[in-house]
mmCIF file of C-alpha atoms in Angstrom:
data_model
loop_
_atom_site.group_PDB
_atom_site.id
_atom_site.type_symbol
_atom_site.label_atom_id
_atom_site.label_comp_id
_atom_site.label_asym_id
_atom_site.label_seq_id
_atom_site.Cartn_x
_atom_site.Cartn_y
_atom_site.Cartn_z
ATOM 1 C CA MET I 1 -10.817 35.503 -54.558
ATOM 2 C CA THR I 2 -14.507 35.931 -53.840
ATOM 3 C CA HIS I 3 -17.108 34.244 -56.076
ATOM 4 C CA TRP I 4 -20.765 34.635 -56.948
ATOM 5 C CA PHE I 5 -22.982 31.682 -57.916
ATOM 6 C CA HIS I 6 -26.644 31.525 -58.955
ATOM 7 C CA ARG I 7 -28.757 29.191 -56.849
ATOM 8 C CA ASN I 8 -32.253 27.822 -57.409
ATOM 9 C CA PRO I 9 -34.454 27.290 -54.316
ATOM 10 C CA LEU I 10 -34.594 24.041 -52.388
ATOM 11 C CA LYS I 11 -37.405 21.569 -52.977
ATOM 12 C CA ALA I 12 -40.215 21.542 -50.399
ATOM 13 C CA THR I 13 -42.077 18.459 -49.241
ATOM 14 C CA ALA I 14 -45.189 17.440 -47.337
ATOM 15 C CA PRO I 15 -44.801 15.800 -43.896
ATOM 16 C CA VAL I 16 -44.675 11.990 -43.873
ATOM 17 C CA PRO I 17 -45.980 10.318 -40.683
ATOM 18 C CA PHE I 18 -44.773 6.761 -41.458
ATOM 19 C CA ASN I 19 -47.736 5.374 -39.506
ATOM 20 C CA TYR I 20 -48.857 1.985 -40.835
ATOM 21 C CA TYR I 21 -51.477 0.716 -38.416
ATOM 22 C CA GLY I 22 -52.408 -2.864 -39.137
ATOM 23 C CA VAL I 23 -49.359 -3.308 -41.387
ATOM 24 C CA VAL I 24 -46.480 -2.702 -39.007
ATOM 25 C CA THR I 25 -46.606 -4.909 -35.917
ATOM 26 C CA GLY I 26 -44.186 -5.289 -33.038
ATOM 27 C CA PRO I 27 -42.041 -2.783 -31.123
ATOM 28 C CA ALA I 28 -38.988 -3.160 -33.394
ATOM 29 C CA ALA I 29 -40.943 -2.266 -36.526
ATOM 30 C CA SER I 30 -42.656 0.618 -34.744
ATOM 31 C CA LYS I 31 -39.273 1.967 -33.656
ATOM 32 C CA ILE I 32 -37.988 1.883 -37.242
ATOM 33 C CA CYS I 33 -41.005 3.929 -38.372
ATOM 34 C CA SER I 34 -40.460 6.358 -35.501
ATOM 35 C CA ASP I 35 -36.762 6.686 -36.416
ATOM 36 C CA LEU I 36 -37.709 7.264 -40.045
ATOM 37 C CA ARG I 37 -40.057 10.061 -39.057
ATOM 38 C CA SER I 38 -37.534 11.783 -36.768
ATOM 39 C CA SER I 39 -34.521 11.350 -39.083
ATOM 40 C CA ARG I 40 -36.492 12.777 -42.020
ATOM 41 C CA ALA I 41 -37.571 15.764 -39.940
ATOM 42 C CA ARG I 42 -33.972 16.292 -38.770
ATOM 43 C CA LEU I 43 -32.616 16.235 -42.320
ATOM 44 C CA LEU I 44 -35.236 18.726 -43.506
ATOM 45 C CA GLU I 45 -34.345 21.059 -40.618
ATOM 46 C CA LEU I 46 -30.665 21.022 -41.540
ATOM 47 C CA PHE I 47 -31.353 22.160 -45.108
ATOM 48 C CA THR I 48 -32.176 25.646 -43.793
ATOM 49 C CA ASP I 49 -29.847 25.696 -40.781
ATOM 50 C CA LEU I 50 -27.006 28.148 -41.507
ATOM 51 C CA ASN I 51 -24.886 26.478 -38.824
ATOM 52 C CA CYS I 52 -25.008 23.112 -40.588
ATOM 53 C CA ASN I 53 -21.672 21.886 -41.958
ATOM 54 C CA PRO I 54 -20.878 19.044 -44.399
ATOM 55 C CA GLN I 55 -20.227 16.501 -41.654
ATOM 56 C CA MET I 56 -23.570 17.230 -40.013
ATOM 57 C CA MET I 57 -25.314 16.947 -43.376
ATOM 58 C CA LYS I 58 -23.565 13.669 -44.196
ATOM 59 C CA ASN I 59 -24.477 12.121 -40.850
ATOM 60 C CA ALA I 60 -28.140 13.158 -41.110
ATOM 61 C CA ALA I 61 -28.428 12.013 -44.741
ATOM 62 C CA ASP I 62 -26.766 8.666 -43.990
ATOM 63 C CA SER I 63 -29.111 8.125 -41.034
ATOM 64 C CA TYR I 64 -32.267 8.733 -43.078
ATOM 65 C CA PHE I 65 -31.226 6.949 -46.259
ATOM 66 C CA SER I 66 -30.046 3.847 -44.375
ATOM 67 C CA LEU I 67 -33.523 3.515 -42.861
ATOM 68 C CA LEU I 68 -35.294 4.318 -46.132
ATOM 69 C CA GLN I 69 -33.446 1.444 -47.834
ATOM 70 C CA GLY I 70 -35.793 -0.931 -45.982
ATOM 71 C CA PHE I 71 -38.634 0.503 -48.074
ATOM 72 C CA ILE I 72 -36.712 -0.041 -51.314
ATOM 73 C CA ASN I 73 -34.631 -3.204 -51.081
ATOM 74 C CA SER I 74 -35.660 -6.616 -49.803
ATOM 75 C CA LEU I 75 -34.233 -7.398 -46.360
ATOM 76 C CA ASP I 76 -33.077 -10.877 -47.435
ATOM 77 C CA GLU I 77 -30.556 -9.191 -49.798
ATOM 78 C CA SER I 78 -32.188 -10.722 -52.848
ATOM 79 C CA THR I 79 -32.638 -8.777 -56.056
ATOM 80 C CA GLN I 80 -36.324 -8.323 -55.311
ATOM 81 C CA GLU I 81 -37.632 -4.954 -54.177
ATOM 82 C CA SER I 82 -39.160 -4.389 -50.747
ATOM 83 C CA LYS I 83 -42.864 -5.060 -50.315
ATOM 84 C CA LEU I 84 -43.060 -1.634 -48.639
ATOM 85 C CA ARG I 85 -41.829 0.324 -51.675
ATOM 86 C CA TYR I 86 -45.297 1.509 -52.747
ATOM 87 C CA ILE I 87 -46.977 1.816 -49.353
ATOM 88 C CA GLN I 88 -46.398 5.568 -48.855
ATOM 89 C CA ASN I 89 -47.214 8.604 -50.997
ATOM 90 C CA PHE I 90 -44.531 11.326 -51.182
ATOM 91 C CA ARG I 91 -45.006 14.898 -52.406
ATOM 92 C CA TRP I 92 -42.246 17.270 -53.482
ATOM 93 C CA THR I 93 -42.165 20.682 -55.148
ATOM 94 C CA ASP I 94 -39.834 21.653 -57.978
ATOM 95 C CA THR I 95 -36.820 23.986 -57.950
ATOM 96 C CA LEU I 96 -37.950 25.737 -61.135
ATOM 97 C CA GLN I 97 -41.723 25.365 -61.139
ATOM 98 C CA GLY I 98 -42.245 26.700 -57.638
ATOM 99 C CA GLN I 99 -44.949 25.376 -55.371
ATOM 100 C CA VAL I 100 -46.552 23.043 -57.909
ATOM 101 C CA PRO I 101 -45.849 19.626 -56.344
ATOM 102 C CA SER I 102 -45.238 16.244 -57.895
ATOM 103 C CA ALA I 103 -46.439 13.139 -56.067
ATOM 104 C CA GLN I 104 -45.561 9.474 -56.399
ATOM 105 C CA GLN I 105 -46.397 6.503 -54.189
ATOM 106 C CA ASP I 106 -42.864 5.189 -54.440
ATOM 107 C CA ALA I 107 -40.002 5.163 -51.906
ATOM 108 C CA VAL I 108 -37.513 5.490 -54.785
ATOM 109 C CA PHE I 109 -39.108 8.857 -55.624
ATOM 110 C CA GLU I 110 -38.504 9.915 -52.015
ATOM 111 C CA LEU I 111 -34.882 8.754 -52.154
ATOM 112 C CA ILE I 112 -34.258 10.703 -55.361
ATOM 113 C CA SER I 113 -36.040 13.871 -54.232
ATOM 114 C CA MET I 114 -34.353 13.976 -50.832
ATOM 115 C CA GLY I 115 -30.995 13.164 -52.437
ATOM 116 C CA PHE I 116 -31.578 16.013 -54.895
ATOM 117 C CA ASN I 117 -32.063 18.388 -51.958
ATOM 118 C CA VAL I 118 -28.888 17.115 -50.292
ATOM 119 C CA ALA I 119 -26.960 17.913 -53.479
ATOM 120 C CA LEU I 120 -28.574 21.366 -53.616
ATOM 121 C CA TRP I 121 -27.546 21.946 -49.995
ATOM 122 C CA TYR I 122 -23.902 21.266 -50.873
ATOM 123 C CA THR I 123 -24.082 23.799 -53.724
ATOM 124 C CA LYS I 124 -25.646 26.394 -51.409
ATOM 125 C CA TYR I 125 -23.053 25.729 -48.712
ATOM 126 C CA ALA I 126 -20.300 26.196 -51.319
ATOM 127 C CA SER I 127 -21.918 29.421 -52.503
ATOM 128 C CA ARG I 128 -22.094 30.906 -48.987
ATOM 129 C CA LEU I 129 -18.473 30.014 -48.300
ATOM 130 C CA ALA I 130 -17.229 31.241 -51.685
ATOM 131 C CA GLY I 131 -19.007 34.579 -51.286
ATOM 132 C CA LYS I 132 -16.786 35.634 -48.377
ATOM 133 C CA GLU I 133 -14.419 38.511 -49.179
ATOM 134 C CA ASN I 134 -11.307 36.972 -47.630
ATOM 135 C CA ILE I 135 -11.709 33.291 -48.380
ATOM 136 C CA THR I 136 -8.816 31.173 -47.086
ATOM 137 C CA GLU I 137 -7.063 28.361 -48.927
ATOM 138 C CA ASP I 138 -8.768 25.757 -46.725
ATOM 139 C CA GLU I 139 -12.169 27.352 -47.373
ATOM 140 C CA ALA I 140 -11.510 27.367 -51.119
ATOM 141 C CA LYS I 141 -10.718 23.651 -50.925
ATOM 142 C CA GLU I 142 -13.979 23.116 -49.001
ATOM 143 C CA VAL I 143 -15.911 24.974 -51.722
ATOM 144 C CA HIS I 144 -14.290 22.826 -54.413
ATOM 145 C CA ARG I 145 -14.965 19.620 -52.458
ATOM 146 C CA SER I 146 -18.622 20.528 -51.809
ATOM 147 C CA LEU I 147 -19.277 21.234 -55.490
ATOM 148 C CA LYS I 148 -17.658 17.930 -56.461
ATOM 149 C CA ILE I 149 -19.825 16.079 -53.920
ATOM 150 C CA ALA I 150 -22.952 17.786 -55.296
ATOM 151 C CA ALA I 151 -22.044 16.871 -58.876
ATOM 152 C CA GLY I 152 -21.433 13.275 -57.774
ATOM 153 C CA ILE I 153 -24.829 13.045 -56.055
ATOM 154 C CA PHE I 154 -26.670 14.458 -59.080
ATOM 155 C CA LYS I 155 -24.801 12.050 -61.376
ATOM 156 C CA HIS I 156 -25.540 9.060 -59.116
ATOM 157 C CA LEU I 157 -29.255 9.907 -58.999
ATOM 158 C CA LYS I 158 -29.377 10.290 -62.767
ATOM 159 C CA GLU I 159 -27.589 7.035 -63.539
ATOM 160 C CA SER I 160 -28.610 4.698 -60.710
ATOM 161 C CA HIS I 161 -31.993 5.731 -59.286
ATOM 162 C CA ILE I 162 -34.071 7.834 -61.682
ATOM 163 C CA PRO I 163 -34.198 4.970 -64.260
ATOM 164 C CA LYS I 164 -35.870 2.806 -61.562
ATOM 165 C CA LEU I 165 -38.912 5.079 -61.234
ATOM 166 C CA ILE I 166 -42.144 3.407 -62.322
ATOM 167 C CA THR I 167 -43.596 6.797 -63.272
ATOM 168 C CA PRO I 168 -41.131 8.577 -65.585
ATOM 169 C CA ALA I 169 -39.901 12.048 -64.665
ATOM 170 C CA GLU I 170 -42.200 14.795 -65.944
ATOM 171 C CA LYS I 171 -40.853 17.039 -68.689
ATOM 172 C CA GLY I 172 -39.343 20.247 -67.384
ATOM 173 C CA ARG I 173 -39.258 18.968 -63.799
ATOM 174 C CA ASP I 174 -36.209 18.473 -61.586
ATOM 175 C CA LEU I 175 -35.748 14.767 -62.243
ATOM 176 C CA GLU I 176 -35.720 15.088 -66.020
ATOM 177 C CA ALA I 177 -32.393 14.350 -67.721
ATOM 178 C CA ARG I 178 -31.902 17.866 -69.140
ATOM 179 C CA LEU I 179 -32.158 19.553 -65.740
ATOM 180 C CA ILE I 180 -30.032 17.002 -63.907
ATOM 181 C CA GLU I 181 -27.353 17.360 -66.589
ATOM 182 C CA ALA I 182 -27.403 21.161 -66.261
ATOM 183 C CA TYR I 183 -26.939 20.891 -62.491
ATOM 184 C CA ILE I 184 -24.019 18.474 -62.933
ATOM 185 C CA ILE I 185 -22.213 20.659 -65.453
ATOM 186 C CA GLN I 186 -22.812 23.840 -63.442
ATOM 187 C CA CYS I 187 -21.190 22.212 -60.401
ATOM 188 C CA GLN I 188 -18.193 21.199 -62.526
ATOM 189 C CA ALA I 189 -17.878 24.723 -63.948
ATOM 190 C CA GLU I 190 -18.083 26.396 -60.545
ATOM 191 C CA ALA I 191 -15.533 23.984 -59.071
ATOM 192 C CA GLN I 192 -13.195 24.959 -61.877
ATOM 193 C CA GLU I 193 -13.760 28.636 -61.064
ATOM 194 C CA VAL I 194 -12.166 27.905 -57.695
ATOM 195 C CA THR I 195 -9.241 26.229 -59.468
ATOM 196 C CA ILE I 196 -8.782 29.288 -61.701
ATOM 197 C CA ALA I 197 -8.819 31.643 -58.711
ATOM 198 C CA ARG I 198 -6.180 29.527 -56.990
ATOM 199 C CA ALA I 199 -4.036 29.472 -60.141
ATOM 200 C CA ILE I 200 -4.207 33.275 -60.343
ATOM 201 C CA GLU I 201 -3.277 33.675 -56.671
ATOM 202 C CA LEU I 202 -0.290 31.354 -57.118
ATOM 203 C CA LYS I 203 0.721 33.322 -60.252
ATOM 204 C CA HIS I 204 0.674 30.304 -62.529
ATOM 205 C CA ALA I 205 1.531 30.766 -66.202
ATOM 206 C CA PRO I 206 -1.058 32.827 -68.144
ATOM 207 C CA VAL I 207 -1.266 30.060 -70.753
ATOM 208 C CA LEU I 208 -2.571 27.645 -68.084
ATOM 209 C CA ILE I 209 -5.093 30.148 -66.722
ATOM 210 C CA ALA I 210 -6.312 30.923 -70.244
ATOM 211 C CA ALA I 211 -6.835 27.205 -70.948
ATOM 212 C CA LEU I 212 -8.756 26.684 -67.695
ATOM 213 C CA ALA I 213 -10.918 29.760 -68.343
ATOM 214 C CA TYR I 214 -11.715 28.610 -71.878
ATOM 215 C CA GLU I 215 -12.703 25.158 -70.613
ATOM 216 C CA THR I 216 -14.880 26.736 -67.899
ATOM 217 C CA ALA I 217 -16.638 28.912 -70.490
ATOM 218 C CA ASN I 218 -17.358 25.748 -72.495
ATOM 219 C CA PHE I 219 -18.830 24.096 -69.388
ATOM 220 C CA TYR I 220 -21.245 26.991 -68.934
ATOM 221 C CA GLN I 221 -22.172 26.954 -72.622
ATOM 222 C CA LYS I 222 -22.879 23.221 -72.403
ATOM 223 C CA ALA I 223 -25.070 23.688 -69.297
ATOM 224 C CA ASP I 224 -26.989 26.467 -71.049
ATOM 225 C CA HIS I 225 -27.528 24.226 -74.067
ATOM 226 C CA ALA I 226 -29.006 21.521 -71.799
ATOM 227 C CA LEU I 227 -31.708 24.001 -70.756
ATOM 228 C CA SER I 228 -32.325 25.486 -74.203
ATOM 229 C CA SER I 229 -35.506 23.499 -74.893
ATOM 230 C CA LEU I 230 -37.135 24.233 -71.525
ATOM 231 C CA GLU I 231 -40.011 26.659 -71.012
ATOM 232 C CA PRO I 232 -38.423 30.167 -70.785
ATOM 233 C CA ALA I 233 -40.812 31.214 -68.008
ATOM 234 C CA TYR I 234 -39.030 28.771 -65.698
ATOM 235 C CA SER I 235 -35.490 28.669 -67.070
ATOM 236 C CA ALA I 236 -34.789 32.222 -68.322
ATOM 237 C CA LYS I 237 -33.051 33.538 -65.188
ATOM 238 C CA TRP I 238 -30.922 30.423 -64.769
ATOM 239 C CA ARG I 239 -29.914 30.581 -68.435
ATOM 240 C CA LYS I 240 -28.963 34.268 -68.115
ATOM 241 C CA TYR I 241 -26.565 33.246 -65.359
ATOM 242 C CA LEU I 242 -25.028 30.458 -67.428
ATOM 243 C CA HIS I 243 -24.692 32.723 -70.466
ATOM 244 C CA LEU I 244 -23.106 35.586 -68.543
ATOM 245 C CA LYS I 245 -20.623 33.215 -66.899
ATOM 246 C CA MET I 246 -19.787 31.812 -70.347
ATOM 247 C CA CYS I 247 -19.046 35.347 -71.619
ATOM 248 C CA PHE I 248 -17.195 36.206 -68.409
ATOM 249 C CA TYR I 249 -14.787 33.273 -68.627
ATOM 250 C CA THR I 250 -14.338 33.714 -72.366
ATOM 251 C CA ALA I 251 -13.177 37.248 -71.542
ATOM 252 C CA TYR I 252 -10.837 35.752 -68.936
ATOM 253 C CA ALA I 253 -9.448 33.339 -71.534
ATOM 254 C CA TYR I 254 -8.786 36.107 -74.075
ATOM 255 C CA CYS I 255 -7.239 38.319 -71.382
ATOM 256 C CA TYR I 256 -4.719 35.720 -70.234
ATOM 257 C CA HIS I 257 -4.095 34.546 -73.783
ATOM 258 C CA GLY I 258 -3.201 38.160 -74.547
ATOM 259 C CA GLN I 259 -0.703 38.127 -71.671
ATOM 260 C CA THR I 260 0.894 35.003 -73.157
ATOM 261 C CA LEU I 261 1.177 36.681 -76.548
ATOM 262 C CA LEU I 262 2.617 39.844 -74.990
ATOM 263 C CA ALA I 263 5.305 37.802 -73.229
ATOM 264 C CA SER I 264 6.290 36.485 -76.693
ATOM 265 C CA ASP I 265 6.508 40.064 -78.058
ATOM 266 C CA LYS I 266 3.448 39.514 -80.244
ATOM 267 C CA CYS I 267 1.944 42.852 -79.305
ATOM 268 C CA GLY I 268 -0.399 43.168 -82.267
ATOM 269 C CA GLU I 269 -1.950 39.757 -81.617
ATOM 270 C CA ALA I 270 -2.062 40.492 -77.893
ATOM 271 C CA ILE I 271 -4.010 43.706 -78.533
ATOM 272 C CA ARG I 272 -6.506 41.848 -80.702
ATOM 273 C CA SER I 273 -6.926 39.218 -77.986
ATOM 274 C CA LEU I 274 -7.534 41.898 -75.342
ATOM 275 C CA GLN I 275 -10.028 43.629 -77.619
ATOM 276 C CA GLU I 276 -11.949 40.355 -77.816
ATOM 277 C CA ALA I 277 -11.769 40.181 -74.022
ATOM 278 C CA GLU I 278 -13.305 43.659 -73.873
ATOM 279 C CA LYS I 279 -16.155 42.582 -76.170
ATOM 280 C CA PHE I 280 -17.020 39.523 -74.099
ATOM 281 C CA TYR I 281 -16.705 41.478 -70.863
ATOM 282 C CA ALA I 282 -19.159 44.044 -72.258
ATOM 283 C CA LYS I 283 -21.542 41.202 -73.200
ATOM 284 C CA ALA I 284 -21.259 39.777 -69.693
ATOM 285 C CA GLU I 285 -21.937 43.215 -68.219
ATOM 286 C CA ALA I 286 -25.107 43.566 -70.311
ATOM 287 C CA LEU I 287 -26.205 40.068 -69.266
ATOM 288 C CA CYS I 288 -25.655 40.974 -65.620
ATOM 289 C CA LYS I 289 -28.234 43.733 -66.004
ATOM 290 C CA GLU I 290 -30.625 41.380 -67.807
ATOM 291 C CA TYR I 291 -30.133 38.759 -65.092
ATOM 292 C CA GLY I 292 -31.151 41.240 -62.409
ATOM 293 C CA GLU I 293 -34.263 42.209 -64.367
ATOM 294 C CA THR I 294 -35.343 38.672 -65.289
ATOM 295 C CA LYS I 295 -38.074 37.113 -63.192
ATOM 296 C CA GLY I 296 -37.782 33.522 -62.070
ATOM 297 C CA PRO I 297 -36.279 31.258 -59.411
ATOM 298 C CA GLY I 298 -33.026 32.507 -57.960
ATOM 299 C CA PRO I 299 -31.680 35.496 -56.006
ATOM 300 C CA THR I 300 -32.333 39.138 -56.883
ATOM 301 C CA VAL I 301 -28.813 40.556 -57.113
ATOM 302 C CA LYS I 302 -26.666 42.804 -59.315
ATOM 303 C CA PRO I 303 -23.695 40.637 -60.378
ATOM 304 C CA SER I 304 -21.953 43.558 -62.119
ATOM 305 C CA GLY I 305 -21.412 45.190 -58.729
ATOM 306 C CA HIS I 306 -19.768 42.081 -57.301
ATOM 307 C CA LEU I 307 -16.037 42.167 -56.621
ATOM 308 C CA PHE I 308 -15.310 39.135 -58.833
ATOM 309 C CA PHE I 309 -16.831 40.970 -61.814
ATOM 310 C CA ARG I 310 -15.175 44.356 -61.225
ATOM 311 C CA LYS I 311 -11.719 42.785 -60.853
ATOM 312 C CA LEU I 312 -11.852 41.272 -64.333
ATOM 313 C CA GLY I 313 -12.910 44.611 -65.851
ATOM 314 C CA ASN I 314 -9.878 46.328 -64.339
ATOM 315 C CA LEU I 315 -7.581 43.486 -65.398
ATOM 316 C CA VAL I 316 -8.732 43.620 -69.031
ATOM 317 C CA LYS I 317 -8.405 47.423 -69.126
ATOM 318 C CA ASN I 318 -4.928 47.490 -67.574
ATOM 319 C CA THR I 319 -3.623 44.591 -69.671
ATOM 320 C CA LEU I 320 -4.867 46.187 -72.905
ATOM 321 C CA GLU I 321 -3.224 49.496 -71.981
ATOM 322 C CA LYS I 322 0.021 47.654 -71.265
ATOM 323 C CA CYS I 323 -0.146 45.896 -74.648
ATOM 324 C CA GLN I 324 -0.751 49.195 -76.407
ATOM 325 C CA ARG I 325 2.202 50.820 -74.633
ATOM 326 C CA GLU I 326 4.492 47.926 -75.506
ATOM 327 C CA ASN I 327 3.282 48.026 -79.081
ATOM 328 C CA GLY I 328 4.049 51.748 -79.179
ATOM 329 C CA PHE I 329 7.593 51.110 -78.025
ATOM 330 C CA MET I 330 8.070 48.465 -80.714
ATOM 331 C CA LEU I 331 6.791 50.825 -83.393
ATOM 332 C CA ASN I 332 9.161 53.547 -82.100
ATOM 333 C CA PRO I 333 12.308 51.626 -81.127
ATOM 334 C CA ASN I 334 14.346 54.858 -80.715
ATOM 335 C CA GLN I 335 11.943 56.236 -78.108
ATOM 336 C CA LYS I 336 13.546 56.354 -74.693
ATOM 337 C CA LYS I 337 11.915 54.137 -72.068
ATOM 338 C CA TRP I 338 11.661 55.684 -68.641
#
């Protein structure tokens, strides 16, 4: 099953030379600075390299972050921070607020910002893979794994590194708790979309699919709520996506709940459930149009034309018609079934 995911742009950064004349002495120290410069440049290149895979990204990130630790933690393994932590200024843009950069003279800020981009890369890699028309089982597992890794990175940054910043995260910027939380929950929701698609392909019980869809809709609602107090000029498009996915998976939940009711010969209740599915599908369809018309960070696409969206519309329509036919037979028990 093919998927469609909204993605915000990557963060951009200014070059960092890591040249500390008069501070760094000796060939070994100079080599570390040279390695820092080259490993940072390599990692930044991979963010936009379509041939990059998760193993390449992991190796490049590990290489850079292992060197950067010398600017954060004391080399004698004490609890004290490195004397080099505040020697370099780092500048990064924001995923929502475009090319307006934030700057801090703090290596922890660099660690967080670069780590944020690594997490974003995993979400974008998952999105590219999930958008293929004939995604294989192994590819679906890779999508699920990448989204879980991204959620884990965002969570680790939020809990372990952002609290260490001397200058608190600016309101409405990437490193603020509300945005980080929205990214975490979105990754969880999209990973569960892959689980739902797999459950449908394996023809699992409708009651299970309905429960997963309902939980996924709640994830999207929770992510949308995390962004509710942000400036609409920056968050409107992202929130449209979260809202339409909430409506979409609520429709899925009602559709498969209706199938469960139909299997129990509760045709009247099944029809009502499918009618609710129709309502939420119609809401999602309207939100798809609004999403395409809303300005802001993210791709310019028409989600309603995507295969994943059209398939649900046909499923709801066909399941409702089936419920209505079955209900007609129950109301006219003497009618001959062909």
